């Protein structure tokens, strides 16, 4: 069995070593320019078109992340580069769900417990009481109720926040799951976000979800709401956020992802006092968990078994 690994930075060696420990019979190689040789499996992140050229024997392509916009393109324009009939498989959790729950809970609790306000007061040398918030006044709306969104929603629920979530389709769980109010489709969007005090974005980036975090949505939230964007930068209309921060409609934003990464030095977000910036670290791809998951799926495919996590390129996730 031949496995070809690609990463834009060329640093594939740690993955080659780690995968070889799980799949001892496999020939594993890192991609070099001009490599058009056969491979049974491709393991990759943000591939160029050359990596994706049809290869003899190719059975599956594994993406080294949960989001596949780096393969399909923001508007699905990369889908036609995929070799026909070869499944694209994304990472499912692989240690990311716990990281995401920690990050979003930390940001939500910071706003709820007013630590952002106390930070600002400390900078002014102010010792000043702030009236505590009530959980009942802090409904959270989570956009995306998939592997990560559902885990995050449940973590927030455990802190006592009233939590609503939004997904594309209605599933078996009905209108509630673990105390979380579920909404779906275009018809369910307003009921999910209306009056929310915290908005968390965990949608995949697809043609339908690009620019979803916009002025129209911000106006539906409670006055002085908070935004936590941990999905993709292209979900957010940046000028709309800056305007909503100016007007007070949005009281603060925690942003882990940006349209251009690294965030350019002259970007206004750096100087916006109520914007918290982190460098795309909310949920990192953990090599051990990732390799174990991919190796397990390769072994299952070799036994002729079905696997989960196969992306639907027409849906975009
Ligand atoms: P997932 O399991 O595929 O879940 C996606 C969720 O979004 C599903 O609930 C899906 O609805 C919903 N959805 C998709 N399109 C929709 C639409 N048009 N309208 C309403 N709901 C829609 O994905 P995941 O593993 O949770 O990951 C989510 C995203 O997180 C990734 O795509 C990636 O962009 C981002 N991410 C960021 C980081 C980071 O470090 N910042 C790390 C990992 C992932 P259904 O349930 O009906 O299918």
mmCIF file of C-alpha atoms and ligand atoms in Angstrom:
data_model
loop_
_atom_site.group_PDB
_atom_site.id
_atom_site.type_symbol
_atom_site.label_atom_id
_atom_site.label_comp_id
_atom_site.label_asym_id
_atom_site.label_seq_id
_atom_site.Cartn_x
_atom_site.Cartn_y
_atom_site.Cartn_z
ATOM 1 C CA UNK A 1 0.000 0.000 0.000
ATOM 2 C CA UNK A 2 1.337 3.460 -0.954
ATOM 3 C CA UNK A 3 0.446 6.547 1.083
ATOM 4 C CA UNK A 4 1.354 10.025 -0.149
ATOM 5 C CA UNK A 5 1.395 12.945 2.307
ATOM 6 C CA UNK A 6 1.213 16.612 1.323
ATOM 7 C CA UNK A 7 1.479 19.796 3.337
ATOM 8 C CA UNK A 8 2.082 23.250 1.811
ATOM 9 C CA UNK A 9 5.038 23.812 4.165
ATOM 10 C CA UNK A 10 6.617 20.513 3.075
ATOM 11 C CA UNK A 11 6.926 19.356 6.702
ATOM 12 C CA UNK A 12 5.477 15.888 6.278
ATOM 13 C CA UNK A 13 8.225 13.865 8.015
ATOM 14 C CA UNK A 14 6.568 13.691 11.477
ATOM 15 C CA UNK A 15 3.349 12.422 9.878
ATOM 16 C CA UNK A 16 5.277 9.875 7.788
ATOM 17 C CA UNK A 17 6.964 8.497 10.918
ATOM 18 C CA UNK A 18 3.797 8.448 12.977
ATOM 19 C CA UNK A 19 1.650 6.843 10.264
ATOM 20 C CA UNK A 20 4.332 4.188 9.672
ATOM 21 C CA UNK A 21 3.997 3.128 13.327
ATOM 22 C CA UNK A 22 0.300 2.375 12.749
ATOM 23 C CA UNK A 23 0.528 0.919 9.228
ATOM 24 C CA UNK A 24 3.770 -1.086 9.196
ATOM 25 C CA UNK A 25 3.208 -2.639 5.765
ATOM 26 C CA UNK A 26 2.629 0.736 4.029
ATOM 27 C CA UNK A 27 5.123 2.625 1.849
ATOM 28 C CA UNK A 28 4.757 6.209 2.989
ATOM 29 C CA UNK A 29 6.273 9.183 1.191
ATOM 30 C CA UNK A 30 6.090 12.963 1.365
ATOM 31 C CA UNK A 31 5.045 14.711 -1.854
ATOM 32 C CA UNK A 32 7.750 16.367 -3.946
ATOM 33 C CA UNK A 33 7.092 18.547 -7.014
ATOM 34 C CA UNK A 34 6.525 16.327 -10.048
ATOM 35 C CA UNK A 35 5.302 13.329 -8.016
ATOM 36 C CA UNK A 36 2.527 11.819 -10.167
ATOM 37 C CA UNK A 37 3.230 8.234 -9.113
ATOM 38 C CA UNK A 38 0.439 5.899 -7.982
ATOM 39 C CA UNK A 39 -0.831 6.061 -4.392
ATOM 40 C CA UNK A 40 -3.579 4.172 -2.573
ATOM 41 C CA UNK A 41 -4.250 7.003 -0.134
ATOM 42 C CA UNK A 42 -3.550 10.730 -0.028
ATOM 43 C CA UNK A 43 -3.198 12.512 3.315
ATOM 44 C CA UNK A 44 -3.120 16.264 2.873
ATOM 45 C CA UNK A 45 -3.743 19.840 3.933
ATOM 46 C CA UNK A 46 -4.525 22.686 1.487
ATOM 47 C CA UNK A 47 -3.357 20.803 -1.627
ATOM 48 C CA UNK A 48 -2.333 22.350 -4.923
ATOM 49 C CA UNK A 49 -3.968 21.094 -8.128
ATOM 50 C CA UNK A 50 -0.912 18.967 -9.020
ATOM 51 C CA UNK A 51 -1.232 16.867 -5.854
ATOM 52 C CA UNK A 52 -4.859 16.131 -6.723
ATOM 53 C CA UNK A 53 -4.235 15.020 -10.320
ATOM 54 C CA UNK A 54 -5.773 11.571 -10.876
ATOM 55 C CA UNK A 55 -3.433 8.812 -9.644
ATOM 56 C CA UNK A 56 -3.538 5.120 -10.313
ATOM 57 C CA UNK A 57 -5.093 3.046 -7.470
ATOM 58 C CA UNK A 58 -6.272 6.058 -5.423
ATOM 59 C CA UNK A 59 -8.955 4.907 -2.933
ATOM 60 C CA UNK A 60 -9.440 7.881 -0.597
ATOM 61 C CA UNK A 61 -8.168 11.357 0.264
ATOM 62 C CA UNK A 62 -7.798 12.269 3.952
ATOM 63 C CA UNK A 63 -7.922 15.940 4.953
ATOM 64 C CA UNK A 64 -5.744 16.922 7.926
ATOM 65 C CA UNK A 65 -8.485 19.077 9.427
ATOM 66 C CA UNK A 66 -12.232 19.202 10.110
ATOM 67 C CA UNK A 67 -12.928 21.954 7.564
ATOM 68 C CA UNK A 68 -12.448 21.033 3.896
ATOM 69 C CA UNK A 69 -12.655 24.567 2.457
ATOM 70 C CA UNK A 70 -8.881 24.313 1.870
ATOM 71 C CA UNK A 71 -9.630 21.503 -0.610
ATOM 72 C CA UNK A 72 -13.015 22.521 -2.035
ATOM 73 C CA UNK A 73 -12.318 26.270 -2.031
ATOM 74 C CA UNK A 74 -14.510 28.879 -0.334
ATOM 75 C CA UNK A 75 -17.151 28.686 -3.047
ATOM 76 C CA UNK A 76 -16.679 25.067 -4.009
ATOM 77 C CA UNK A 77 -14.443 26.071 -6.931
ATOM 78 C CA UNK A 78 -11.854 23.428 -5.976
ATOM 79 C CA UNK A 79 -14.323 20.523 -6.141
ATOM 80 C CA UNK A 80 -13.595 19.933 -9.832
ATOM 81 C CA UNK A 81 -9.916 19.260 -8.975
ATOM 82 C CA UNK A 82 -10.932 16.187 -6.970
ATOM 83 C CA UNK A 83 -10.265 12.923 -8.800
ATOM 84 C CA UNK A 84 -13.730 11.607 -9.770
ATOM 85 C CA UNK A 85 -15.183 8.901 -7.539
ATOM 86 C CA UNK A 86 -12.513 9.171 -4.826
ATOM 87 C CA UNK A 87 -13.995 9.972 -1.380
ATOM 88 C CA UNK A 88 -12.694 12.996 0.524
ATOM 89 C CA UNK A 89 -12.600 12.261 4.271
ATOM 90 C CA UNK A 90 -12.386 14.942 6.953
ATOM 91 C CA UNK A 91 -11.177 14.737 10.543
ATOM 92 C CA UNK A 92 -13.919 14.038 13.064
ATOM 93 C CA UNK A 93 -13.054 15.528 16.452
ATOM 94 C CA UNK A 94 -9.598 13.870 16.818
ATOM 95 C CA UNK A 95 -9.041 15.898 19.991
ATOM 96 C CA UNK A 96 -10.418 19.156 18.558
ATOM 97 C CA UNK A 97 -13.848 19.099 20.243
ATOM 98 C CA UNK A 98 -12.449 19.361 23.784
ATOM 99 C CA UNK A 99 -10.072 22.158 22.735
ATOM 100 C CA UNK A 100 -12.947 24.026 21.092
ATOM 101 C CA UNK A 101 -15.164 23.607 24.162
ATOM 102 C CA UNK A 102 -12.375 24.993 26.387
ATOM 103 C CA UNK A 103 -11.748 27.999 24.131
ATOM 104 C CA UNK A 104 -15.398 28.961 23.608
ATOM 105 C CA UNK A 105 -16.302 28.385 27.270
ATOM 106 C CA UNK A 106 -13.374 30.571 28.359
ATOM 107 C CA UNK A 107 -14.469 33.377 26.025
ATOM 108 C CA UNK A 108 -18.171 33.090 26.975
ATOM 109 C CA UNK A 109 -17.422 33.037 30.711
ATOM 110 C CA UNK A 110 -15.074 36.009 30.329
ATOM 111 C CA UNK A 111 -17.947 38.064 28.915
ATOM 112 C CA UNK A 112 -20.551 36.666 31.314
ATOM 113 C CA UNK A 113 -18.358 37.303 34.389
ATOM 114 C CA UNK A 114 -17.336 40.716 32.934
ATOM 115 C CA UNK A 115 -13.618 39.935 33.026
ATOM 116 C CA UNK A 116 -13.282 42.015 29.847
ATOM 117 C CA UNK A 117 -14.664 45.008 31.783
ATOM 118 C CA UNK A 118 -12.368 44.340 34.765
ATOM 119 C CA UNK A 119 -9.389 44.115 32.358
ATOM 120 C CA UNK A 120 -10.282 47.565 31.025
ATOM 121 C CA UNK A 121 -10.760 48.914 34.559
ATOM 122 C CA UNK A 122 -7.385 47.535 35.661
ATOM 123 C CA UNK A 123 -5.699 49.331 32.772
ATOM 124 C CA UNK A 124 -7.166 52.565 34.232
ATOM 125 C CA UNK A 125 -6.250 51.642 37.836
ATOM 126 C CA UNK A 126 -9.967 51.467 38.731
ATOM 127 C CA UNK A 127 -11.424 49.430 41.630
ATOM 128 C CA UNK A 128 -15.099 49.410 40.706
ATOM 129 C CA UNK A 129 -18.002 47.055 41.380
ATOM 130 C CA UNK A 130 -19.885 45.751 38.346
ATOM 131 C CA UNK A 131 -23.375 44.342 38.687
ATOM 132 C CA UNK A 132 -23.183 40.607 37.930
ATOM 133 C CA UNK A 133 -24.996 39.189 34.915
ATOM 134 C CA UNK A 134 -27.718 36.570 35.226
ATOM 135 C CA UNK A 135 -27.483 33.380 33.179
ATOM 136 C CA UNK A 136 -31.125 33.751 32.170
ATOM 137 C CA UNK A 137 -30.151 37.034 30.452
ATOM 138 C CA UNK A 138 -27.346 35.324 28.537
ATOM 139 C CA UNK A 139 -28.863 33.043 25.892
ATOM 140 C CA UNK A 140 -26.172 31.622 23.617
ATOM 141 C CA UNK A 141 -26.764 30.795 19.941
ATOM 142 C CA UNK A 142 -24.382 28.257 18.402
ATOM 143 C CA UNK A 143 -24.334 28.212 14.604
ATOM 144 C CA UNK A 144 -23.452 24.678 13.496
ATOM 145 C CA UNK A 145 -24.424 21.635 15.539
ATOM 146 C CA UNK A 146 -22.004 19.119 14.103
ATOM 147 C CA UNK A 147 -19.055 17.366 15.749
ATOM 148 C CA UNK A 148 -17.626 20.542 17.252
ATOM 149 C CA UNK A 149 -20.752 22.702 17.592
ATOM 150 C CA UNK A 150 -22.681 20.039 19.532
ATOM 151 C CA UNK A 151 -19.760 19.467 21.915
ATOM 152 C CA UNK A 152 -19.361 23.208 22.507
ATOM 153 C CA UNK A 153 -23.119 23.696 22.992
ATOM 154 C CA UNK A 154 -23.173 20.942 25.633
ATOM 155 C CA UNK A 155 -20.163 22.448 27.448
ATOM 156 C CA UNK A 156 -21.896 25.854 27.572
ATOM 157 C CA UNK A 157 -25.119 24.224 28.761
ATOM 158 C CA UNK A 158 -23.166 22.605 31.620
ATOM 159 C CA UNK A 159 -22.243 26.125 32.829
ATOM 160 C CA UNK A 160 -25.950 26.973 32.950
ATOM 161 C CA UNK A 161 -26.263 29.124 29.828
ATOM 162 C CA UNK A 162 -29.564 28.785 27.947
ATOM 163 C CA UNK A 163 -28.254 27.348 24.651
ATOM 164 C CA UNK A 164 -29.835 27.251 21.201
ATOM 165 C CA UNK A 165 -28.187 25.765 18.148
ATOM 166 C CA UNK A 166 -28.711 25.899 14.411
ATOM 167 C CA UNK A 167 -28.018 23.215 11.822
ATOM 168 C CA UNK A 168 -28.885 22.592 8.186
ATOM 169 C CA UNK A 169 -31.121 19.586 8.576
ATOM 170 C CA UNK A 170 -33.516 18.221 11.151
ATOM 171 C CA UNK A 171 -32.161 15.043 12.708
ATOM 172 C CA UNK A 172 -33.654 12.349 14.925
ATOM 173 C CA UNK A 173 -33.312 14.302 18.176
ATOM 174 C CA UNK A 174 -36.312 16.609 17.431
ATOM 175 C CA UNK A 175 -36.371 20.148 18.802
ATOM 176 C CA UNK A 176 -34.224 19.494 21.892
ATOM 177 C CA UNK A 177 -30.999 17.628 22.601
ATOM 178 C CA UNK A 178 -29.476 17.480 26.110
ATOM 179 C CA UNK A 179 -31.444 20.595 27.068
ATOM 180 C CA UNK A 180 -30.262 22.491 23.976
ATOM 181 C CA UNK A 181 -32.950 24.103 21.824
ATOM 182 C CA UNK A 182 -32.424 23.038 18.210
ATOM 183 C CA UNK A 183 -33.359 24.948 15.068
ATOM 184 C CA UNK A 184 -32.692 24.086 11.471
ATOM 185 C CA UNK A 185 -32.666 25.496 7.981
ATOM 186 C CA UNK A 186 -33.440 29.013 6.810
ATOM 187 C CA UNK A 187 -36.828 28.890 8.564
ATOM 188 C CA UNK A 188 -35.207 28.195 11.948
ATOM 189 C CA UNK A 189 -32.469 30.818 11.756
ATOM 190 C CA UNK A 190 -34.288 33.777 13.339
ATOM 191 C CA UNK A 191 -35.634 31.718 16.241
ATOM 192 C CA UNK A 192 -32.084 30.567 16.995
ATOM 193 C CA UNK A 193 -30.358 33.938 16.927
ATOM 194 C CA UNK A 194 -33.071 36.421 17.991
ATOM 195 C CA UNK A 195 -32.129 38.101 21.254
ATOM 196 C CA UNK A 196 -29.009 35.953 21.759
ATOM 197 C CA UNK A 197 -26.412 37.560 24.026
ATOM 198 C CA UNK A 198 -23.534 35.411 22.754
ATOM 199 C CA UNK A 199 -23.192 34.188 19.185
ATOM 200 C CA UNK A 200 -20.768 31.313 18.522
ATOM 201 C CA UNK A 201 -19.908 30.366 14.952
ATOM 202 C CA UNK A 202 -18.970 26.745 14.234
ATOM 203 C CA UNK A 203 -20.302 26.377 10.704
ATOM 204 C CA UNK A 204 -18.222 24.950 7.879
ATOM 205 C CA UNK A 205 -17.291 27.492 5.207
ATOM 206 C CA UNK A 206 -19.492 26.834 2.179
ATOM 207 C CA UNK A 207 -21.125 29.021 -0.480
ATOM 208 C CA UNK A 208 -24.238 29.084 1.755
ATOM 209 C CA UNK A 209 -22.427 30.123 4.947
ATOM 210 C CA UNK A 210 -19.877 32.633 3.607
ATOM 211 C CA UNK A 211 -20.565 36.130 5.076
ATOM 212 C CA UNK A 212 -23.221 34.734 7.451
ATOM 213 C CA UNK A 213 -21.891 36.932 10.282
ATOM 214 C CA UNK A 214 -23.164 40.245 8.925
ATOM 215 C CA UNK A 215 -25.034 43.412 9.955
ATOM 216 C CA UNK A 216 -28.394 41.784 9.247
ATOM 217 C CA UNK A 217 -27.619 39.029 11.761
ATOM 218 C CA UNK A 218 -26.020 41.358 14.338
ATOM 219 C CA UNK A 219 -29.245 43.435 14.375
ATOM 220 C CA UNK A 220 -31.229 40.349 15.451
ATOM 221 C CA UNK A 221 -29.038 39.741 18.531
ATOM 222 C CA UNK A 222 -29.572 41.369 21.919
ATOM 223 C CA UNK A 223 -28.200 44.913 22.217
ATOM 224 C CA UNK A 224 -24.607 44.576 23.481
ATOM 225 C CA UNK A 225 -24.156 40.986 22.312
ATOM 226 C CA UNK A 226 -20.819 39.198 21.999
ATOM 227 C CA UNK A 227 -19.431 37.336 18.992
ATOM 228 C CA UNK A 228 -17.114 34.314 19.170
ATOM 229 C CA UNK A 229 -15.913 33.258 15.713
ATOM 230 C CA UNK A 230 -13.899 30.043 15.735
ATOM 231 C CA UNK A 231 -14.872 28.648 12.327
ATOM 232 C CA UNK A 232 -13.480 30.593 9.350
ATOM 233 C CA UNK A 233 -12.617 34.227 8.662
ATOM 234 C CA UNK A 234 -14.738 34.371 5.496
ATOM 235 C CA UNK A 235 -17.876 33.802 7.589
ATOM 236 C CA UNK A 236 -17.498 37.348 8.916
ATOM 237 C CA UNK A 237 -18.176 40.631 7.124
ATOM 238 C CA UNK A 238 -15.419 42.535 8.891
ATOM 239 C CA UNK A 239 -16.714 46.057 8.207
ATOM 240 C CA UNK A 240 -20.131 45.065 9.573
ATOM 241 C CA UNK A 241 -18.500 43.934 12.818
ATOM 242 C CA UNK A 242 -16.508 47.168 13.131
ATOM 243 C CA UNK A 243 -19.709 49.191 12.599
ATOM 244 C CA UNK A 244 -21.634 47.064 15.127
ATOM 245 C CA UNK A 245 -18.835 47.552 17.681
ATOM 246 C CA UNK A 246 -18.960 51.317 17.060
ATOM 247 C CA UNK A 247 -22.730 51.452 17.547
ATOM 248 C CA UNK A 248 -22.626 49.217 20.648
ATOM 249 C CA UNK A 249 -24.865 46.574 19.064
ATOM 250 C CA UNK A 250 -21.892 44.231 19.519
ATOM 251 C CA UNK A 251 -20.117 44.790 22.849
ATOM 252 C CA UNK A 252 -17.130 42.542 22.170
ATOM 253 C CA UNK A 253 -15.758 39.926 19.814
ATOM 254 C CA UNK A 254 -13.345 37.048 20.255
ATOM 255 C CA UNK A 255 -11.897 36.118 16.885
ATOM 256 C CA UNK A 256 -9.649 33.137 16.219
ATOM 257 C CA UNK A 257 -9.944 33.111 12.407
ATOM 258 C CA UNK A 258 -9.538 35.814 9.777
ATOM 259 C CA UNK A 259 -9.965 36.354 6.042
ATOM 260 C CA UNK A 260 -6.212 36.920 5.781
ATOM 261 C CA UNK A 261 -3.977 34.939 8.140
ATOM 262 C CA UNK A 262 -1.706 36.042 9.692
ATOM 263 C CA UNK A 263 -3.866 39.120 10.337
ATOM 264 C CA UNK A 264 -2.062 42.001 8.542
ATOM 265 C CA UNK A 265 -0.265 44.466 10.833
ATOM 266 C CA UNK A 266 -2.413 47.398 9.637
ATOM 267 C CA UNK A 267 -5.760 45.605 10.129
ATOM 268 C CA UNK A 268 -8.235 47.700 12.190
ATOM 269 C CA UNK A 269 -9.052 44.683 14.409
ATOM 270 C CA UNK A 270 -5.622 45.066 16.051
ATOM 271 C CA UNK A 271 -6.628 48.522 17.298
ATOM 272 C CA UNK A 272 -10.283 47.767 18.133
ATOM 273 C CA UNK A 273 -10.400 47.861 21.945
ATOM 274 C CA UNK A 274 -13.145 45.282 22.368
ATOM 275 C CA UNK A 275 -11.778 42.731 19.911
ATOM 276 C CA UNK A 276 -9.764 39.813 21.268
ATOM 277 C CA UNK A 277 -7.503 38.187 18.697
ATOM 278 C CA UNK A 278 -5.944 34.729 18.792
ATOM 279 C CA UNK A 279 -3.850 33.256 15.937
ATOM 280 C CA UNK A 280 -6.105 30.371 14.772
ATOM 281 C CA UNK A 281 -5.381 28.209 17.809
ATOM 282 C CA UNK A 282 -8.844 27.399 19.163
ATOM 283 C CA UNK A 283 -8.579 23.732 18.095
ATOM 284 C CA UNK A 284 -5.295 22.481 16.704
ATOM 285 C CA UNK A 285 -4.812 19.319 14.698
ATOM 286 C CA UNK A 286 -3.218 16.952 17.228
ATOM 287 C CA UNK A 287 -0.857 14.613 15.404
ATOM 288 C CA UNK A 288 -1.252 11.475 17.527
ATOM 289 C CA UNK A 289 -5.076 11.563 17.553
ATOM 290 C CA UNK A 290 -5.191 12.540 13.875
ATOM 291 C CA UNK A 291 -2.867 9.794 12.687
ATOM 292 C CA UNK A 292 -4.659 7.185 14.826
ATOM 293 C CA UNK A 293 -7.998 8.184 13.276
ATOM 294 C CA UNK A 294 -6.720 8.179 9.691
ATOM 295 C CA UNK A 295 -4.818 4.898 10.135
ATOM 296 C CA UNK A 296 -7.941 3.312 11.633
ATOM 297 C CA UNK A 297 -10.024 4.413 8.648
ATOM 298 C CA UNK A 298 -7.430 3.178 6.134
ATOM 299 C CA UNK A 299 -7.408 -0.201 7.883
ATOM 300 C CA UNK A 300 -11.229 -0.288 7.773
ATOM 301 C CA UNK A 301 -11.276 0.545 4.051
ATOM 302 C CA UNK A 302 -8.705 -2.183 3.395
ATOM 303 C CA UNK A 303 -11.056 -4.655 5.150
ATOM 304 C CA UNK A 304 -13.882 -3.447 2.903
ATOM 305 C CA UNK A 305 -15.748 -1.714 5.754
ATOM 306 C CA UNK A 306 -17.610 1.582 5.590
ATOM 307 C CA UNK A 307 -16.120 4.676 7.277
ATOM 308 C CA UNK A 308 -17.616 7.925 8.573
ATOM 309 C CA UNK A 309 -16.517 11.486 7.860
ATOM 310 C CA UNK A 310 -16.932 11.342 4.074
ATOM 311 C CA UNK A 311 -17.510 14.840 2.691
ATOM 312 C CA UNK A 312 -20.338 15.595 0.282
ATOM 313 C CA UNK A 313 -18.658 17.981 -2.219
ATOM 314 C CA UNK A 314 -22.022 19.266 -3.486
ATOM 315 C CA UNK A 315 -22.981 20.244 0.098
ATOM 316 C CA UNK A 316 -19.476 21.633 0.712
ATOM 317 C CA UNK A 317 -18.844 19.880 4.056
HETATM 318 P P1 LIG B 1 -19.449 19.230 10.990
HETATM 319 O O1 LIG B 1 -19.469 18.086 11.949
HETATM 320 O O2 LIG B 1 -19.525 18.947 9.531
HETATM 321 O O3 LIG B 1 -20.680 20.172 11.416
HETATM 322 C C1 LIG B 1 -21.117 21.240 10.619
HETATM 323 C C2 LIG B 1 -22.436 21.764 11.181
HETATM 324 O O4 LIG B 1 -22.826 22.921 10.441
HETATM 325 C C3 LIG B 1 -23.586 20.744 11.036
HETATM 326 O O5 LIG B 1 -24.433 20.827 12.159
HETATM 327 C C4 LIG B 1 -24.306 21.235 9.785
HETATM 328 O O6 LIG B 1 -25.684 20.903 9.735
HETATM 329 C C5 LIG B 1 -24.143 22.736 9.937
HETATM 330 N N1 LIG B 1 -24.315 23.412 8.648
HETATM 331 C C6 LIG B 1 -23.577 23.269 7.520
HETATM 332 N N2 LIG B 1 -24.055 24.063 6.527
HETATM 333 C C7 LIG B 1 -25.120 24.707 7.042
HETATM 334 C C8 LIG B 1 -26.048 25.649 6.517
HETATM 335 N N3 LIG B 1 -25.976 26.082 5.248
HETATM 336 N N4 LIG B 1 -27.029 26.087 7.324
HETATM 337 C C9 LIG B 1 -27.121 25.657 8.614
HETATM 338 N N5 LIG B 1 -26.276 24.749 9.182
HETATM 339 C C10 LIG B 1 -25.282 24.306 8.396
HETATM 340 O O7 LIG B 1 -18.169 20.145 11.224
HETATM 341 P P2 LIG B 1 -17.264 20.281 12.548
HETATM 342 O O8 LIG B 1 -16.324 19.152 12.647
HETATM 343 O O9 LIG B 1 -18.179 20.558 13.695
HETATM 344 O O10 LIG B 1 -16.415 21.595 12.178
HETATM 345 C C11 LIG B 1 -17.056 22.844 11.921
HETATM 346 C C12 LIG B 1 -16.062 23.847 11.376
HETATM 347 O O11 LIG B 1 -15.187 24.299 12.418
HETATM 348 C C13 LIG B 1 -15.086 23.321 10.325
HETATM 349 O O12 LIG B 1 -15.695 23.259 9.054
HETATM 350 C C14 LIG B 1 -13.960 24.344 10.379
HETATM 351 O O13 LIG B 1 -14.200 25.387 9.475
HETATM 352 C C15 LIG B 1 -14.054 24.897 11.799
HETATM 353 N N6 LIG B 1 -12.835 24.547 12.594
HETATM 354 C C16 LIG B 1 -12.061 25.561 13.081
HETATM 355 C C17 LIG B 1 -10.930 25.250 13.826
HETATM 356 C C18 LIG B 1 -10.068 26.336 14.428
HETATM 357 O O14 LIG B 1 -8.996 26.055 14.962
HETATM 358 N N7 LIG B 1 -10.479 27.575 14.429
HETATM 359 C C19 LIG B 1 -10.596 23.918 14.079
HETATM 360 C C20 LIG B 1 -11.409 22.919 13.574
HETATM 361 C C21 LIG B 1 -12.533 23.245 12.819
HETATM 362 P P3 LIG B 1 -26.188 19.346 9.740
HETATM 363 O O15 LIG B 1 -25.960 18.878 11.157
HETATM 364 O O16 LIG B 1 -27.622 19.441 9.379
HETATM 365 O O17 LIG B 1 -25.328 18.635 8.729
#
